[in-house]
């Protein structure tokens, strides 16, 4: 047992209190603050501070924490108690109670044997005594913890007891403390103190009156450094403010690991409260599924078992009339210091995404079923071996005789026939290099070596991706059209070589005709007997 080391004993008491710091209160002096202690009369500090004017032990304990387990002890100098703030006696098991009883005995033993100053210098709390000769504050006593915070040693402070208060802000704090003590109010404040080197830190000061000495007023201060706590609170406030403005609904629930079905809301951002709607006061605030079931209750077993889950869920909006498609992310946070765990959930509205995916699937299906040719390529220019094929629809793949898998990732040049004119290939290359629209008729080379004519419109589509965008090419097979035009051209040449006059007429308006074609022989004669007969009405009815 730590009977020969009171500091270790006090730390052990803190650990047994489930993470709460322990407080030692002595009835004869009636003063304590968390891990700081002032001992019964008969020790060195008694001669320094005199008889402390403080309320009874019970009232002082209630000031620290209304829920406080008490373990009394006796020493040669007086009676006292070990108090564990934040811990009620009903929550202490029999095994822990036995340990605490042994601990209290060890602490009582150590108090009779340990000089108070040796103990006070090992406390994490700062202990100082202010005196006010002529109304201005000075330091009468300071332990090592308090001296360390102001960047000095107790010996240096003793040589110049008023140096700390040459800083006007520190002086004002000391005067405010004395004013509070005089008014009978609880002098417990949080204040920023400036060290001797100009740096600053935050402390919680608990001031209690001491008897005057030679007509000089004096107070006892017990200080705890809360710089880290305030910084943590500030970070928490900043994070909370950020989370409150996001569109996702975010909440944290506390889960009792022995009764996981009882979940209590610890935090919910504004989006979560809007989604959950108003509580009737009897049931806890929660999000409901489409069927009215509590969302967390439905997925809690999976969250605890898997620790992290992701689901698409349908939830009822706060007004109860709208169903929203949302993506649920949930994570279980295990606690090592308590019997409670925490579950965080975030809900993101994916209605727009689902609608976009539905439209994309519909468009993709239409393109896949289209008889027109569709292809998508990247922005890699021909000078660097591109553009590479990223998508080709079934109609295109069928036309060129390749499968989509055979073409994906390959340069689109594999499909261009060498029989195209050099001027056309040069123009096409320049358009791709400079990312300009192009509209062209081009011969493609099929997998079996045939050339087919296609008409293409190629357009660059720009976006914010790393590649910068892609090419969209839409086309159609015009081989039959090209063949028909070639056949017409051949037929026209043959007719032009015939000596007989050949004229082809086509209807223009009702009972009217016009020349659609005439060969060279007919054009040279300049005669259009058929049209003359029409004008004379000779064959109007025919």
XYZ file of C-alpha atoms in Angstrom:
542
model
C 0.000 0.000 0.000
C 1.174 3.563 -0.661
C 1.258 4.560 3.004
C 4.669 6.162 2.653
C 3.734 8.145 -0.483
C 0.661 10.349 -0.128
C 0.830 11.573 -3.724
C 0.675 8.015 -5.045
C -2.185 7.289 -2.662
C -4.127 10.238 -3.972
C -3.541 9.232 -7.583
C -4.722 5.723 -6.774
C -7.874 7.161 -5.275
C -8.443 9.071 -8.490
C -8.110 5.920 -10.599
C -10.516 4.015 -8.346
C -12.991 6.836 -8.812
C -13.383 5.868 -12.453
C -11.296 8.631 -13.899
C -12.586 11.372 -11.573
C -9.952 13.143 -9.509
C -10.167 12.567 -5.756
C -10.444 15.279 -3.082
C -9.091 15.177 0.463
C -11.066 17.232 2.989
C -9.948 17.732 6.585
C -12.623 18.799 9.048
C -10.409 20.931 11.301
C -9.390 23.086 8.359
C -12.404 22.399 6.165
C -10.687 23.100 2.873
C -10.026 21.025 -0.232
C -10.077 21.255 -3.977
C -9.906 18.091 -6.001
C -6.344 16.710 -5.768
C -5.082 19.444 -3.441
C -5.076 18.991 0.339
C -4.415 21.035 3.454
C -3.868 18.998 6.578
C -5.045 18.937 10.213
C -3.702 21.320 12.812
C -0.311 20.531 14.222
C 1.659 20.681 10.961
C 3.794 23.431 9.438
C 1.053 24.858 7.251
C -1.149 25.353 10.303
C 1.323 27.869 11.639
C 1.403 29.605 8.262
C -2.306 29.974 7.444
C -3.843 30.081 10.912
C -7.376 28.870 11.554
C -9.213 28.706 8.250
C -12.658 30.263 8.186
C -14.595 27.792 6.063
C -18.038 26.200 6.049
C -18.628 22.774 7.463
C -17.175 19.690 5.814
C -20.542 18.652 4.394
C -21.280 22.034 2.797
C -17.816 22.249 1.314
C -18.169 18.750 -0.122
C -21.443 19.750 -1.764
C -19.735 22.728 -3.337
C -17.306 20.381 -5.049
C -19.951 17.959 -6.259
C -23.428 17.058 -4.929
C -22.695 13.390 -5.752
C -19.722 12.600 -3.562
C -18.687 9.346 -1.840
C -17.135 9.948 1.602
C -14.570 7.823 3.513
C -13.729 9.281 6.985
C -10.390 8.915 8.803
C -8.645 10.237 11.945
C -5.125 11.517 12.526
C -3.293 12.929 15.490
C -4.203 16.431 14.296
C -7.897 15.907 13.664
C -10.597 14.094 11.735
C -11.036 14.168 7.981
C -12.582 12.429 4.975
C -11.558 11.273 1.549
C -14.203 12.454 -0.893
C -14.645 11.139 -4.434
C -16.556 13.819 -6.381
C -18.931 12.617 -9.055
C -19.174 9.112 -7.545
C -22.158 8.159 -5.395
C -21.640 5.460 -2.765
C -24.284 3.259 -4.353
C -22.091 2.934 -7.440
C -19.051 1.604 -5.552
C -18.765 -2.164 -5.518
C -17.862 -4.132 -2.369
C -14.425 -4.964 -3.782
C -13.648 -1.331 -4.544
C -14.955 -0.280 -1.111
C -12.457 -2.605 0.575
C -9.659 -1.089 -1.478
C -10.781 2.435 -0.627
C -10.942 1.655 3.098
C -7.345 0.423 2.954
C -6.381 3.466 0.940
C -7.941 5.872 3.435
C -6.011 4.219 6.261
C -2.802 4.638 4.272
C -3.568 8.311 3.607
C -4.294 8.955 7.312
C -0.996 7.305 8.224
C 0.932 9.341 5.684
C -0.587 12.623 6.908
C 0.929 12.147 10.354
C 4.377 11.415 8.912
C 4.787 13.697 5.893
C 5.739 17.423 6.127
C 3.034 19.382 4.381
C 5.392 21.429 2.216
C 7.071 18.306 0.850
C 3.655 17.045 -0.179
C 2.340 20.370 -1.508
C 5.304 20.719 -3.842
C 4.330 17.461 -5.573
C 0.725 18.433 -6.234
C -0.383 19.200 -9.779
C -2.614 22.005 -8.496
C -1.049 25.321 -7.674
C -1.300 26.509 -4.049
C -0.612 30.159 -3.296
C -1.341 32.578 -0.459
C -1.951 36.196 -1.423
C -1.559 38.977 1.070
C -2.580 42.587 0.554
C -0.330 44.993 2.523
C -1.582 48.518 1.831
C -4.272 47.038 -0.409
C -1.817 45.825 -3.118
C -1.351 42.073 -3.676
C 1.811 40.082 -2.987
C 2.620 36.374 -2.829
C 3.251 35.067 0.676
C 3.553 31.370 -0.228
C 3.691 29.455 -3.526
C 4.209 25.755 -4.219
C 6.365 24.471 -7.065
C 3.450 23.770 -9.406
C 2.161 27.355 -9.227
C 5.695 28.761 -9.494
C 6.399 26.625 -12.550
C 3.383 28.109 -14.340
C 4.601 31.664 -13.866
C 8.085 30.585 -15.102
C 9.854 31.012 -11.759
C 10.881 29.073 -8.633
C 9.418 29.487 -5.137
C 12.738 30.973 -4.049
C 12.650 33.619 -6.795
C 9.095 34.573 -5.860
C 10.077 34.913 -2.198
C 12.830 37.387 -3.134
C 10.349 39.607 -5.020
C 6.780 38.733 -3.816
C 5.139 41.525 -5.833
C 6.740 40.865 -9.243
C 3.801 38.827 -10.623
C 1.374 41.682 -9.955
C 3.381 44.307 -11.848
C 1.411 42.985 -14.783
C -1.787 45.036 -14.561
C -3.995 42.119 -15.681
C -2.630 39.854 -12.934
C -3.040 42.664 -10.400
C -6.674 43.123 -11.409
C -7.351 39.378 -10.984
C -5.898 39.416 -7.445
C -7.968 42.456 -6.478
C -11.145 40.889 -7.929
C -10.508 37.729 -5.890
C -10.231 39.697 -2.672
C -13.422 41.604 -3.505
C -15.304 38.331 -4.050
C -13.983 36.859 -0.793
C -15.009 39.964 1.119
C -18.517 39.863 -0.332
C -18.957 36.282 0.907
C -19.417 34.901 -2.620
C -17.778 31.735 -3.841
C -14.504 32.989 -5.290
C -14.202 30.388 -8.021
C -13.293 31.932 -11.349
C -11.631 31.027 -14.629
C -9.042 33.591 -15.564
C -6.020 34.100 -17.786
C -2.752 34.626 -15.902
C 0.377 36.116 -17.456
C 3.688 34.487 -16.555
C 6.833 36.477 -15.808
C 8.167 35.896 -19.347
C 5.027 37.405 -20.914
C 3.327 34.137 -21.908
C -0.222 33.415 -20.738
C -2.223 30.426 -19.532
C -5.731 29.786 -18.194
C -6.470 28.606 -14.664
C -9.438 27.930 -12.471
C -8.909 29.742 -9.167
C -10.640 28.725 -5.952
C -10.032 31.407 -3.290
C -10.865 31.109 0.416
C -10.334 33.668 3.190
C -7.515 33.379 5.747
C -7.219 35.237 9.063
C -5.488 38.583 8.947
C -1.855 38.717 10.073
C -0.517 41.994 11.457
C -3.589 43.703 10.014
C -2.902 42.354 6.504
C -5.661 40.599 4.593
C -4.837 37.217 3.125
C -6.510 34.586 0.901
C -5.629 31.020 -0.017
C -5.778 30.144 -3.754
C -5.928 26.679 -5.226
C -5.463 26.782 -9.011
C -5.847 24.176 -11.750
C -4.380 24.732 -15.207
C -7.293 24.569 -17.678
C -5.484 25.865 -20.768
C -5.763 22.466 -22.439
C -9.400 22.101 -21.401
C -10.355 25.478 -22.843
C -8.392 24.773 -26.017
C -10.229 21.468 -26.303
C -13.570 23.206 -25.743
C -12.668 25.807 -28.355
C -11.768 23.102 -30.856
C -15.001 21.292 -30.008
C -17.011 24.480 -30.564
C -15.306 25.091 -33.898
C -15.874 21.498 -34.999
C -19.497 21.632 -33.817
C -20.055 24.875 -35.715
C -18.624 23.292 -38.855
C -20.732 20.156 -38.489
C -23.860 22.220 -37.865
C -23.652 23.825 -41.298
C -23.087 20.671 -43.349
C -25.993 19.187 -45.265
C -25.510 15.669 -43.877
C -27.519 14.738 -40.778
C -24.956 13.796 -38.092
C -25.629 12.498 -34.573
C -23.806 10.824 -31.676
C -25.604 8.390 -29.367
C -24.506 7.007 -26.010
C -25.010 3.239 -25.716
C -25.007 1.347 -22.422
C -23.098 -1.831 -23.264
C -25.149 -3.782 -20.696
C -28.416 -2.431 -22.116
C -27.619 -1.570 -25.740
C -31.270 -1.109 -26.579
C -31.305 2.112 -24.508
C -29.574 4.737 -26.634
C -29.516 8.418 -25.677
C -28.756 11.272 -28.031
C -25.550 13.097 -27.054
C -25.277 15.428 -30.036
C -27.181 16.095 -33.230
C -26.429 18.782 -35.769
C -29.067 21.058 -37.237
C -29.672 18.804 -40.240
C -30.294 15.844 -37.922
C -32.831 17.772 -35.838
C -34.589 18.917 -39.015
C -34.725 15.324 -40.273
C -35.881 13.887 -36.941
C -38.556 16.523 -36.417
C -39.947 17.414 -32.999
C -39.972 15.023 -30.058
C -43.143 14.489 -28.070
C -41.138 14.670 -24.850
C -41.731 11.025 -23.951
C -39.783 9.296 -26.731
C -36.182 10.258 -27.495
C -35.407 12.230 -30.634
C -34.677 9.853 -33.497
C -34.958 9.322 -37.230
C -37.689 6.959 -38.404
C -37.567 4.547 -41.310
C -40.222 4.434 -44.004
C -42.127 1.872 -41.919
C -41.973 4.039 -38.758
C -39.265 2.026 -36.992
C -36.451 3.749 -35.127
C -33.506 3.816 -37.567
C -30.787 3.350 -34.920
C -32.668 0.521 -33.195
C -32.982 -1.306 -36.497
C -29.286 -1.158 -37.368
C -27.704 -1.057 -33.887
C -26.994 -4.831 -33.686
C -25.153 -4.659 -37.022
C -23.228 -1.547 -35.934
C -22.075 -3.185 -32.684
C -21.163 -6.435 -34.451
C -19.413 -4.910 -37.462
C -18.303 -1.619 -35.827
C -18.754 0.202 -39.157
C -21.630 -0.144 -41.617
C -22.797 1.600 -44.773
C -26.346 1.183 -46.047
C -28.839 2.827 -48.367
C -32.014 3.425 -46.372
C -35.422 5.021 -46.841
C -36.310 7.375 -43.980
C -39.315 9.471 -43.159
C -38.684 13.223 -43.126
C -39.508 15.270 -40.049
C -42.879 16.323 -41.445
C -43.889 12.663 -41.756
C -45.210 13.130 -45.299
C -42.023 12.666 -47.322
C -39.792 9.638 -47.771
C -36.138 10.321 -48.474
C -33.519 8.007 -49.949
C -30.412 8.356 -47.791
C -27.015 6.761 -47.362
C -26.299 5.699 -43.770
C -22.763 5.623 -42.380
C -22.509 4.384 -38.774
C -19.530 3.671 -36.545
C -19.219 2.264 -33.023
C -16.719 4.010 -30.712
C -15.554 1.786 -27.876
C -14.809 3.428 -24.506
C -12.028 2.169 -22.233
C -12.946 4.297 -19.222
C -16.654 3.763 -18.763
C -19.427 1.236 -19.244
C -20.830 3.229 -22.161
C -19.945 3.161 -25.836
C -20.849 5.695 -28.491
C -22.327 5.344 -31.944
C -21.949 8.012 -34.607
C -24.289 8.099 -37.573
C -24.377 10.313 -40.640
C -27.189 10.407 -43.176
C -26.714 11.849 -46.652
C -29.592 12.575 -49.016
C -28.909 10.557 -52.174
C -32.221 11.213 -53.912
C -30.581 13.402 -56.564
C -27.809 10.858 -57.072
C -30.293 8.007 -57.507
C -32.291 10.081 -60.000
C -29.086 10.909 -61.891
C -28.061 7.254 -61.900
C -31.499 6.276 -63.213
C -31.206 8.844 -66.002
C -27.661 7.683 -66.745
C -28.789 4.065 -66.968
C -31.665 5.081 -69.222
C -29.329 7.066 -71.473
C -26.757 4.259 -71.490
C -29.467 1.777 -72.445
C -30.659 4.044 -75.256
C -27.108 4.399 -76.592
C -26.480 0.667 -76.300
C -29.641 -0.052 -78.271
C -29.118 2.717 -80.830
C -28.332 1.892 -84.489
C -26.171 5.012 -84.648
C -22.480 4.760 -83.771
C -21.274 6.114 -80.392
C -17.702 6.224 -79.126
C -15.911 8.015 -76.280
C -12.175 8.682 -76.249
C -9.732 10.434 -73.916
C -7.920 13.719 -74.556
C -4.527 12.171 -75.391
C -3.565 13.831 -78.726
C -2.425 11.844 -81.786
C 1.113 13.197 -81.328
C 1.241 11.160 -78.100
C -0.412 8.039 -79.456
C -4.057 8.892 -78.694
C -6.918 9.346 -78.473
C -7.630 6.069 -76.656
C -11.031 4.439 -76.890
C -12.862 4.430 -73.534
C -16.313 3.352 -74.708
C -17.865 2.009 -77.898
C -21.516 1.025 -78.276
C -22.605 -2.379 -79.625
C -23.650 -0.962 -83.034
C -20.183 0.494 -83.564
C -18.453 -2.701 -82.403
C -20.645 -4.807 -84.708
C -19.959 -2.551 -87.697
C -16.153 -2.769 -87.421
C -16.182 -6.447 -86.430
C -14.395 -6.034 -83.080
C -15.648 -6.710 -79.579
C -15.676 -3.803 -77.133
C -13.005 -5.535 -75.030
C -10.680 -5.690 -78.060
C -10.908 -1.939 -78.610
C -11.033 -0.432 -75.104
C -7.774 1.290 -74.204
C -6.401 1.209 -77.757
C -5.766 4.214 -79.995
C -8.672 5.163 -82.219
C -6.212 5.174 -85.134
C -6.629 1.401 -85.371
C -10.041 1.982 -86.996
C -9.013 4.634 -89.580
C -8.393 3.334 -93.115
C -5.185 4.314 -94.897
C -7.246 4.866 -98.046
C -8.543 8.215 -96.722
C -7.037 11.261 -98.453
C -4.016 12.812 -96.776
C -5.811 16.168 -96.620
C -8.686 14.581 -94.654
C -6.299 12.838 -92.228
C -4.334 16.070 -91.689
C -7.509 18.069 -91.001
C -8.793 15.421 -88.583
C -5.467 15.308 -86.719
C -5.391 19.114 -86.343
C -8.937 19.150 -84.914
C -8.037 16.511 -82.311
C -4.733 18.187 -81.400
C -6.446 21.559 -80.864
C -9.632 20.060 -79.370
C -12.001 21.549 -81.968
C -15.315 20.176 -83.208
C -15.185 18.305 -86.495
C -17.743 16.980 -88.982
C -16.356 14.618 -91.585
C -16.899 11.605 -93.806
C -14.288 8.995 -93.089
C -13.430 5.487 -94.212
C -13.022 2.962 -91.371
C -11.058 -0.252 -91.684
C -12.927 -3.290 -90.273
C -11.287 -6.159 -88.465
C -11.477 -8.312 -91.647
C -9.820 -5.573 -93.757
C -12.839 -4.024 -95.495
C -13.263 -0.262 -95.882
C -16.619 1.227 -94.923
C -17.764 4.838 -95.139
C -19.068 6.614 -92.024
C -20.228 10.140 -91.321
C -19.023 11.419 -87.918
C -19.557 14.430 -85.677
C -16.794 14.649 -83.043
C -17.074 17.075 -80.114
C -14.770 17.701 -77.093
C -16.490 17.540 -73.690
C -14.565 19.455 -70.989
C -14.749 18.659 -67.268
C -12.758 19.026 -64.009
C -11.161 15.595 -64.125
C -7.406 15.086 -64.177
C -7.525 14.333 -67.924
C -9.512 17.526 -68.567
C -12.332 15.897 -70.522
C -13.060 13.436 -73.338
C -14.153 13.134 -76.972
C -17.711 12.235 -77.893
C -18.110 10.830 -81.409
C -21.503 10.124 -82.993
C -21.821 8.706 -86.487
C -23.633 6.498 -88.943
C -22.778 4.068 -91.713
C -23.063 5.797 -95.123
C -21.454 3.047 -97.216
C -24.711 2.322 -99.082
C -25.235 6.016 -99.771
C -21.699 6.343 -101.068
C -22.175 3.286 -103.315
C -25.463 4.661 -104.667
C -23.871 8.009 -105.463
C -20.995 6.264 -107.227
C -23.480 4.204 -109.259
C -25.446 7.332 -110.207
C -22.245 9.046 -111.264
C -21.339 6.049 -113.451
C -24.817 5.903 -114.973
C -24.728 9.616 -115.752
C -21.389 9.212 -117.523
C -22.741 6.350 -119.624
C -25.874 8.312 -120.639
C -23.767 11.309 -121.581
C -21.808 9.130 -124.003
C -24.970 8.004 -125.888
C -25.754 9.853 -129.154
C -29.534 9.570 -128.692
C -31.324 12.378 -126.867
C -32.335 11.296 -123.368
C -34.380 13.551 -121.063
C -35.823 12.674 -117.677
C -38.782 14.663 -116.357
C -40.192 14.916 -112.851
C -43.475 16.356 -111.582
C -43.179 19.900 -110.312
C -46.709 21.032 -109.497
C -50.141 19.782 -110.364
C -50.248 19.099 -114.137
C -46.700 20.484 -114.451
C -43.320 18.872 -115.072
C -39.718 19.968 -115.151
C -36.498 18.567 -116.553
C -34.706 16.460 -113.983
C -31.899 15.257 -116.308
C -30.837 15.446 -119.905
C -27.789 13.930 -121.535
C -25.381 15.871 -123.672
C -27.210 15.050 -126.922
C -30.517 16.343 -125.598
C -28.953 19.468 -124.143
C -27.331 20.296 -127.510
C -30.681 20.045 -129.382
C -32.340 22.441 -126.925
C -35.714 20.810 -127.531
C -38.093 19.722 -124.782
C -41.091 18.428 -126.718
C -42.673 16.843 -123.683
C -42.871 20.184 -121.868
C -44.318 21.883 -124.965
C -47.041 19.271 -125.213
C -47.887 19.767 -121.537
C -48.207 23.512 -122.036
C -50.503 22.991 -125.039
C -52.699 20.699 -122.913
C -52.304 17.840 -125.238
C -51.452 15.334 -122.532
C -52.644 17.213 -119.456
C -55.069 14.507 -118.511
C -52.413 11.808 -118.951
